[in-house]
Structure formats: C-alpha cells, structure tokens
Coordinates of C-alpha atoms in Angstrom, one line a residue:
M246 CA 35.1 -8.8 5.1
L247 CA 35.4 -5.0 6.2
F248 CA 36.4 -4.2 2.5
L249 CA 33.1 -5.8 1.1
V250 CA 31.0 -4.4 3.9
G251 CA 32.2 -0.6 2.8
S252 CA 32.0 -1.4 -0.5
I253 CA 28.1 -2.5 -0.4
F254 CA 27.7 0.4 1.5
V255 CA 29.4 3.0 -0.8
L256 CA 27.4 1.6 -3.7
Y257 CA 24.4 1.9 -1.5
T258 CA 24.9 5.5 -0.5
L259 CA 25.8 6.3 -4.4
L260 CA 22.4 5.0 -5.0
L261 CA 20.5 7.3 -2.6
L262 CA 22.4 9.9 -4.3
L263 CA 21.2 9.1 -7.7
L264 CA 17.5 9.0 -6.2
R265 CA 17.8 11.9 -4.5
Q266 CA 18.5 13.5 -8.0
G267 CA 15.8 12.0 -9.6
V268 CA 13.3 13.5 -6.9
K269 CA 15.1 16.6 -7.4
K270 CA 14.6 16.6 -11.4
I271 CA 10.8 15.9 -10.6
R272 CA 10.3 18.7 -8.5
V273 CA 12.3 21.0 -11.0
Q274 CA 10.6 19.8 -14.1
T275 CA 6.9 19.0 -13.4
S276 CA 4.9 21.8 -13.2
V277 CA 1.1 21.4 -13.8
T278 CA -1.5 24.5 -14.2
D279 CA -5.2 23.6 -14.9
A280 CA -6.1 22.0 -18.2
H281 CA -7.1 23.9 -21.1
Q282 CA -8.8 20.8 -22.4
I283 CA -11.5 19.2 -20.2
R284 CA -11.1 15.2 -21.0
S285 CA -13.9 12.7 -20.3
V286 CA -12.6 10.9 -17.3
S287 CA -13.4 7.4 -15.9
V288 CA -12.9 6.5 -12.3
V289 CA -12.7 2.8 -11.9
V290 CA -12.8 1.3 -8.5
P291 CA -12.9 -2.4 -7.6
F292 CA -14.3 -3.4 -4.2
R293 CA -14.8 -6.7 -2.1
N294 CA -15.7 -6.4 1.4
E295 CA -14.9 -2.6 1.6
A296 CA -18.4 -1.7 3.8
S297 CA -17.0 0.1 6.2
H298 CA -14.9 2.6 3.8
L299 CA -16.8 2.9 0.7
G300 CA -19.2 5.5 1.9
A301 CA -16.5 7.8 2.7
L302 CA -15.0 7.4 -0.8
L303 CA -18.4 8.0 -2.7
N304 CA -18.8 11.3 -0.6
D305 CA -14.9 12.0 -1.9
L306 CA -16.5 11.2 -5.3
K307 CA -19.3 12.9 -5.5
S308 CA -17.6 16.3 -4.4
Q309 CA -15.0 16.5 -7.2
T310 CA -14.8 20.3 -8.8
Y311 CA -14.1 18.4 -12.2
P312 CA -17.4 19.3 -14.5
A313 CA -20.3 16.7 -13.7
F314 CA -20.9 16.0 -17.3
S315 CA -17.0 15.0 -17.7
Y316 CA -16.6 12.4 -15.4
E317 CA -18.4 9.1 -14.5
V318 CA -17.5 7.0 -11.9
V319 CA -17.7 2.9 -12.7
L320 CA -17.6 0.7 -9.3
V321 CA -16.9 -3.1 -9.7
D322 CA -18.1 -5.6 -7.1
D323 CA -15.6 -8.7 -6.3
H324 CA -18.3 -10.9 -5.0
S325 CA -18.6 -9.2 -1.7
S326 CA -20.6 -10.6 1.3
D327 CA -20.4 -8.0 3.8
G328 CA -23.1 -6.0 1.8
S329 CA -21.1 -3.6 0.4
Y330 CA -22.8 -4.0 -3.1
E331 CA -26.4 -2.8 -1.2
L332 CA -24.4 0.1 0.5
V333 CA -23.4 1.3 -3.0
Q334 CA -26.8 1.0 -4.4
R335 CA -28.4 3.0 -1.7
V336 CA -25.3 5.9 -1.6
V337 CA -25.4 6.2 -5.4
Q338 CA -28.9 5.7 -6.3
G339 CA -30.3 8.8 -8.7
D340 CA -26.9 10.2 -9.3
A341 CA -26.3 9.8 -13.2
R342 CA -22.2 9.9 -12.7
F343 CA -22.4 6.5 -11.0
R344 CA -22.3 3.2 -12.3
L345 CA -22.3 -0.1 -10.5
T346 CA -21.6 -3.4 -12.0
R347 CA -20.4 -6.9 -10.4
L348 CA -18.1 -9.6 -11.9
G349 CA -19.6 -12.6 -13.1
A350 CA -19.7 -16.1 -11.1
G351 CA -16.2 -17.0 -13.1
E352 CA -14.2 -14.2 -12.8
K353 CA -12.3 -12.8 -9.5
G354 CA -9.6 -10.6 -8.3
K355 CA -8.7 -7.1 -8.7
K356 CA -7.4 -7.5 -12.5
A357 CA -10.9 -8.7 -13.5
A358 CA -12.8 -6.2 -11.9
L359 CA -10.8 -3.3 -13.3
T360 CA -11.0 -5.0 -16.5
E361 CA -14.4 -5.2 -16.5
G362 CA -14.6 -1.8 -15.5
I363 CA -12.6 0.1 -18.0
R364 CA -14.5 -2.2 -20.4
V365 CA -17.9 -0.6 -19.4
S366 CA -16.4 2.7 -19.0
K367 CA -16.3 5.6 -21.6
G368 CA -13.9 8.0 -20.6
E369 CA -10.3 8.9 -22.4
I370 CA -8.8 9.3 -19.4
I371 CA -9.2 6.3 -16.6
L372 CA -8.5 7.1 -13.3
T373 CA -8.2 4.2 -10.6
T374 CA -8.2 4.5 -7.0
D375 CA -8.8 1.9 -4.0
A376 CA -11.9 1.8 -1.6
D377 CA -10.2 2.6 1.1
C378 CA -8.7 5.7 0.2
R379 CA -9.7 9.4 0.4
L380 CA -9.6 11.9 -2.3
P381 CA -9.1 15.7 -2.3
E382 CA -12.0 17.2 -4.5
T383 CA -9.2 18.6 -6.9
W384 CA -8.3 14.9 -7.6
C385 CA -10.0 14.4 -10.6
R386 CA -9.2 18.2 -12.5
T387 CA -5.6 17.9 -11.4
M388 CA -4.9 14.3 -12.5
N389 CA -6.9 15.4 -16.0
A390 CA -4.1 18.2 -16.3
A391 CA -1.2 16.3 -16.4
F392 CA -2.1 15.0 -19.8
E393 CA -2.2 18.5 -21.5
N394 CA 0.8 16.9 -23.4
P395 CA -0.1 14.1 -25.8
A396 CA 3.3 12.6 -25.5
V397 CA 2.0 11.5 -21.8
K398 CA 0.2 8.1 -21.6
M399 CA 0.4 7.6 -17.5
C400 CA 0.4 9.7 -14.5
L401 CA 1.8 8.1 -11.2
G402 CA -0.1 10.3 -8.3
P403 CA 1.3 11.2 -5.1
L404 CA 0.3 9.0 -2.1
R405 CA 0.2 9.2 1.9
L406 CA -0.9 6.6 4.3
R407 CA -3.8 7.9 6.9
G408 CA -4.3 5.9 10.1
S409 CA -3.9 6.4 13.8
S410 CA -1.1 7.7 15.5
S411 CA 0.3 4.2 17.1
F412 CA 3.8 3.7 16.4
L413 CA 2.9 0.8 13.9
H414 CA 1.3 3.7 11.8
R415 CA 4.3 5.7 12.0
M416 CA 6.9 3.1 11.1
Q417 CA 4.5 2.2 7.7
A418 CA 4.0 6.3 7.0
L419 CA 7.9 6.5 7.0
E420 CA 8.2 3.1 4.8
F421 CA 5.6 4.6 2.4
V422 CA 7.5 7.8 2.0
S423 CA 10.4 5.8 1.0
V424 CA 8.4 3.8 -1.6
V425 CA 6.9 7.4 -3.1
A426 CA 10.4 8.4 -3.2
V427 CA 11.8 5.2 -5.1
T428 CA 8.6 5.9 -7.6
M429 CA 9.5 9.6 -7.9
A430 CA 13.1 9.2 -8.3
T431 CA 12.9 6.7 -10.8
A432 CA 10.1 8.6 -13.1
G433 CA 12.5 11.5 -12.9
W434 CA 15.4 9.6 -14.4
G435 CA 12.8 8.4 -17.1
R436 CA 13.1 4.7 -16.1
P437 CA 10.0 4.3 -13.7
S438 CA 10.0 1.2 -11.4
L439 CA 6.9 1.7 -9.2
A440 CA 3.1 2.6 -9.5
S441 CA 0.2 2.2 -7.4
G442 CA -3.3 1.8 -8.5
A443 CA -4.4 3.5 -5.4
N444 CA -3.8 6.6 -7.3
L445 CA -3.4 6.0 -11.1
A446 CA -4.4 7.8 -14.3
F447 CA -4.1 6.5 -17.9
R448 CA -5.2 6.8 -21.4
R449 CA -7.9 4.4 -22.4
D450 CA -6.1 3.9 -25.8
A451 CA -3.1 3.2 -24.1
F452 CA -4.4 0.4 -21.9
Y453 CA -5.7 -1.5 -24.7
A454 CA -2.5 -1.0 -27.2
V455 CA -0.5 -3.3 -24.5
D456 CA -3.3 -5.5 -24.0
G457 CA -4.3 -4.4 -20.3
Y458 CA -3.8 -7.0 -17.5
F459 CA -3.9 -9.9 -19.8
N460 CA -0.9 -11.7 -19.5
E461 CA -0.7 -10.9 -15.4
R462 CA -4.4 -11.9 -15.1
T463 CA -3.6 -14.6 -12.5
L464 CA -1.4 -13.0 -10.2
A465 CA -2.6 -11.9 -6.8
S466 CA -1.2 -8.3 -7.3
G467 CA 0.8 -6.0 -9.5
D468 CA -2.0 -4.5 -12.1
D469 CA -0.4 -1.2 -11.7
Q470 CA 3.0 -2.1 -11.6
F471 CA 2.9 -4.4 -14.8
L472 CA 0.9 -1.8 -16.9
M473 CA 3.1 0.5 -15.9
E474 CA 6.3 -1.4 -17.4
K475 CA 4.6 -2.2 -20.4
I476 CA 3.4 1.4 -21.2
A477 CA 6.6 2.6 -20.2
Q478 CA 8.3 0.2 -23.1
R479 CA 5.6 0.8 -25.5
F480 CA 5.9 4.5 -25.5
A481 CA 8.6 6.8 -25.4
H482 CA 8.6 9.1 -22.1
A483 CA 5.1 8.3 -21.3
V484 CA 4.8 7.9 -17.8
I485 CA 5.2 10.7 -15.4
F486 CA 5.0 11.3 -11.3
L487 CA 3.1 14.3 -10.5
P488 CA 4.1 16.1 -7.2
D489 CA 1.0 18.0 -6.8
Q490 CA -0.8 18.1 -3.2
R491 CA -3.9 18.9 -4.9
A492 CA -3.8 15.0 -6.4
L493 CA -2.5 13.8 -3.2
V494 CA -4.6 10.5 -2.1
A495 CA -4.4 9.1 1.5
T496 CA -4.7 5.5 1.4
G497 CA -5.5 3.4 4.3
A498 CA -2.6 1.6 6.4
A499 CA -2.6 -2.0 7.6
P500 CA -4.6 -1.9 10.6
N501 CA -2.2 -4.6 12.3
L502 CA 1.2 -6.0 12.3
N503 CA -0.3 -9.4 10.2
A504 CA -2.0 -7.4 7.8
F505 CA 0.8 -5.1 7.0
L506 CA 3.3 -8.6 6.7
Q507 CA 1.3 -10.3 4.2
Q508 CA 0.3 -6.8 2.3
R509 CA 4.2 -6.7 1.8
L510 CA 4.6 -10.1 1.0
R511 CA 2.2 -9.9 -1.5
W512 CA 3.9 -6.9 -2.8
A513 CA 7.1 -8.9 -3.1
G514 CA 5.9 -11.9 -4.5
K515 CA 5.7 -10.4 -7.9
W516 CA 9.5 -9.7 -8.3
R517 CA 10.4 -12.1 -10.7
R518 CA 8.0 -10.7 -13.3
L519 CA 9.3 -7.2 -13.1
Q520 CA 11.4 -5.4 -15.8
P521 CA 15.1 -6.4 -15.5
A522 CA 16.2 -2.9 -14.0
T523 CA 13.8 -3.3 -11.4
R524 CA 14.6 -6.7 -10.4
A525 CA 18.3 -5.7 -10.1
L526 CA 17.6 -3.0 -7.9
A527 CA 15.8 -5.2 -5.7
V528 CA 18.5 -7.6 -5.8
F529 CA 20.9 -5.1 -4.7
V530 CA 18.7 -3.6 -2.0
F531 CA 18.2 -7.3 -0.6
V532 CA 21.8 -7.6 -0.6
F533 CA 22.9 -4.4 1.0
H534 CA 20.3 -5.2 3.9
A535 CA 21.5 -8.4 4.4
V536 CA 25.0 -6.9 4.6
A537 CA 24.0 -4.1 7.2
M538 CA 21.9 -6.6 9.3
A539 CA 25.2 -8.6 9.4
S540 CA 27.5 -5.3 9.9
I541 CA 26.0 -4.7 13.1
P542 CA 27.2 -8.2 15.5
L543 CA 30.5 -7.4 13.7
A544 CA 30.7 -4.0 14.9
V545 CA 29.8 -4.7 18.3
F546 CA 32.2 -7.6 18.8
T547 CA 35.2 -6.1 16.8
T548 CA 36.5 -2.4 18.0
Q549 CA 38.7 -2.3 14.5
A550 CA 35.3 -3.2 12.5
A551 CA 33.3 -0.7 15.0
V552 CA 35.9 2.1 13.8
W553 CA 34.6 2.0 10.4
I554 CA 31.1 0.5 10.1
L555 CA 29.8 3.6 12.6
P556 CA 30.7 5.7 10.2
L557 CA 29.2 4.1 7.2
W558 CA 25.8 3.9 8.9
L559 CA 25.9 7.5 9.9
V560 CA 26.4 8.5 6.4
K561 CA 23.6 5.9 5.0
G562 CA 21.3 7.6 7.8
G563 CA 22.2 11.0 6.4
C564 CA 21.9 10.4 3.0
E565 CA 18.3 8.4 3.3
W566 CA 17.1 11.5 5.2
W567 CA 18.0 13.8 2.5
L568 CA 16.1 11.6 0.2
L569 CA 13.1 11.3 2.3
A570 CA 12.6 14.7 3.9
P571 CA 11.4 16.3 0.8
V572 CA 9.3 13.6 -0.2
A573 CA 7.5 13.9 3.3
R574 CA 6.9 17.2 2.9
I575 CA 5.3 16.8 -0.6
T576 CA 3.4 13.8 0.8
K577 CA 2.1 15.7 4.1
V578 CA 3.9 13.3 6.0
T579 CA 5.0 14.8 9.6
W580 CA 8.8 13.9 10.2
S581 CA 9.6 11.5 13.3
W582 CA 13.0 11.3 14.5
T583 CA 12.3 8.5 16.9
S584 CA 10.5 6.8 13.9
F585 CA 13.2 7.4 11.6
F586 CA 16.0 6.1 14.1
C587 CA 14.0 2.6 14.8
W588 CA 13.5 2.4 11.5
Q589 CA 17.2 2.6 10.8
L590 CA 17.8 -0.2 13.0
A591 CA 14.6 -2.8 12.1
Y592 CA 14.5 -2.1 8.6
P593 CA 17.5 -4.1 7.4
M594 CA 15.7 -7.5 9.2
Y595 CA 12.5 -6.6 7.8
A596 CA 13.4 -6.3 4.4
V597 CA 15.5 -9.4 4.3
A598 CA 12.3 -11.4 6.0
V599 CA 10.1 -10.3 3.5
A600 CA 12.5 -11.1 0.6
V601 CA 13.0 -14.5 1.9
F602 CA 9.1 -15.2 2.9
S603 CA 7.6 -13.7 -0.5
R604 CA 8.8 -16.7 -2.3
R605 CA 6.5 -19.1 -0.3
K606 CA 3.7 -20.8 -2.4
D607 CA 0.4 -19.1 -1.2
I608 CA -0.7 -15.6 -0.5
D609 CA -3.7 -14.6 1.6
W610 CA -5.4 -11.5 0.1
K611 CA -9.0 -10.6 0.4
D612 CA -10.1 -13.7 2.6
R613 CA -9.0 -15.7 -0.7
T614 CA -5.7 -17.6 -1.0
W615 CA -3.7 -17.0 -4.2
Q616 CA -0.9 -19.3 -5.6
N617 CA 2.5 -17.3 -5.8
Q618 CA 3.0 -18.2 -9.5
V619 CA 6.3 -16.0 -9.8

C-alpha cells in the first residue's frame, strides 16, 4: 500500500515539475509589443439575466484604447427576463460601435448566442468575454497584438477572480490560479488543454474552418474548450497563451458555495468529450487526489506510514507553491498561506466529489436544466 501511495505521489510531483517548466516556457518565449497592424476586431458578448453586471462591462468596452473605427461590440441576449436587454439598449444608444441582437424563439444557450454574434459581426479577429467580467482599457489592443504572427489562430488570455475577501472567495481565487497555471503550462508545451471564453480571441476564418460550435451545440458548457481543441488539431502551433497584464480580465467569483459547486460540476461534466491527452490528465489527477485523501487516515493510524507520507505531502505542497506562485503574480492574486494550507487539505475531497457528481444526468445553469450528454 505504501509503495502504491509513494508511486502516485512521485508521478504527481513529476507532473507538477513539467507544468512548472511549461509556465517558464510561456514567460520566456511570449513577448508582445504593440501591433504594427490594426486589425478589425469584433467583441462578442452573450448574456442572460445579467442586468447587475452589464453596466460595468459596457463602460469598460466603451473605454478601450483601440481605435474606435476598428472595433465593434456585438451583444446577444439569450432570452433574459430581468431587463438586461432594455438596459443595454439604453446604455449603448447612439454609439455606432455597439450592436444588440436577440436569439430567436427556437434557440437557447451560450453556444447559440456566440454563433449568432459571430455570424452578424464583421471583424477579422473575434474576442469573447462574459457579462460579469471587467476589462482593462488596453484589452482589445493587447489581444490584437498577439496575432502579429500569422500562424496564431487563437489566443488564450489571462484571468483572475474578483469578489469579496471572504474565505470562500480566497479559496476560489487560489483554485482559479491553478486552472490558469495548467492553461498556461500546457500551452507552453504546445499541448493546450484548457481555455476560457471569458478572455479568448481567435481568427474568424479559423472559427469557420473547424465548424465553430456545431458538434457541441447541445452541451451546457465547453464552447471555449472544444473550439480550442479543434483549432489546435487543425492548425500547427496555432494556440498561444498571453501572460500580459494589459490583457488581464477579472471574472466574477461564484457568490456562494452552491453556485460554486454547480459551476464546477458543469465544467467537469464535459470531460468525456475532451481530447484523449486531456482526459488522461483528468483521470490521473482524480486518482492522485483519491490516493491523497486515503493517505491521511493511513498516516494518522499507522506510525510507520506517517514517516513516509508526511514528507510526500510536504514535497507535493512545495511543488504546488513553486508552480502557482509565479502565476499568482501574473494574475495579480495576493498570495495567502492560510488559504494555501486549507486548500491542501480540502482540495482532494473536493476534487473527488466533483468528479463523482459530475456524472449526474442533469445540470442547472442560468435558470435552466441541461441534459448532461457526455
């Protein structure tokens, strides 16, 4: 038993070291200066019942330093019932940069809204973000600069969580740093495995070359992930991560524990449709956390086991800090040792629970119940 636990811990530690090297590759290799070419950019924002957030986002989009004649904003309402559509109408009235449209009665969901927004847009480069995000004024300009290399078809932008200073938020922020770290590291190795539509840019022709979201249109989530995978498979060296704070987007944290768990279950529910390498990584991480969780009572009740297991946990924690600390700096997340220690103990149970419950049939999202068809 101890040999099995030790072997799994060693493999996980090697994985952390590989990820850390991927992060280093991104930090060393990626250098973005102001673009020589001002490309036409379309920012596509799907929204549903986001009246409390849209005002701030619209102000951020109006304040972009990108030339006004070179970017447009297409907002697509997914059957909101809280006055979101009317709010956007009032805020953008008379501003030629903004276009507002609604999904038809027979369509629903984020992928349908994104597809409609891209269809009516005109830009060479498509940028996507979420209605609850906040953007720096340099966002469009910096993301455009990532496409100076014609081989680049998609750019994954940096993200951070914004919210209160509550314990739940600090734990979410730390976990989100780990998500960004994996996104950054796997892109650094040329094997991108994660993406987020909250800060994403891609060429219009690449979107249509891979048929957009067509094959995944019935799934509750994964618009960003599946599109990234298809572009990476279709084009060589096409997906990059941009570790530039001038493009750092702040996305809203889940307001409570239930919302947080629903979000994570939605994210995890699509894992069977991911590319084989990403699925293998997810399975290994699940196995590791199951073993880590089992090692705790083993160490508590067996003195001989504790002599071996405690150092394994210390090495694991040290390697995780080495991976996450530089990413926290890039994403402007204040490091909290208290949160990190609590995260070490709680995360194995959380990871196993999310993996198990993500197999349930129904997923609740945006006041709708979606069939988990993965």
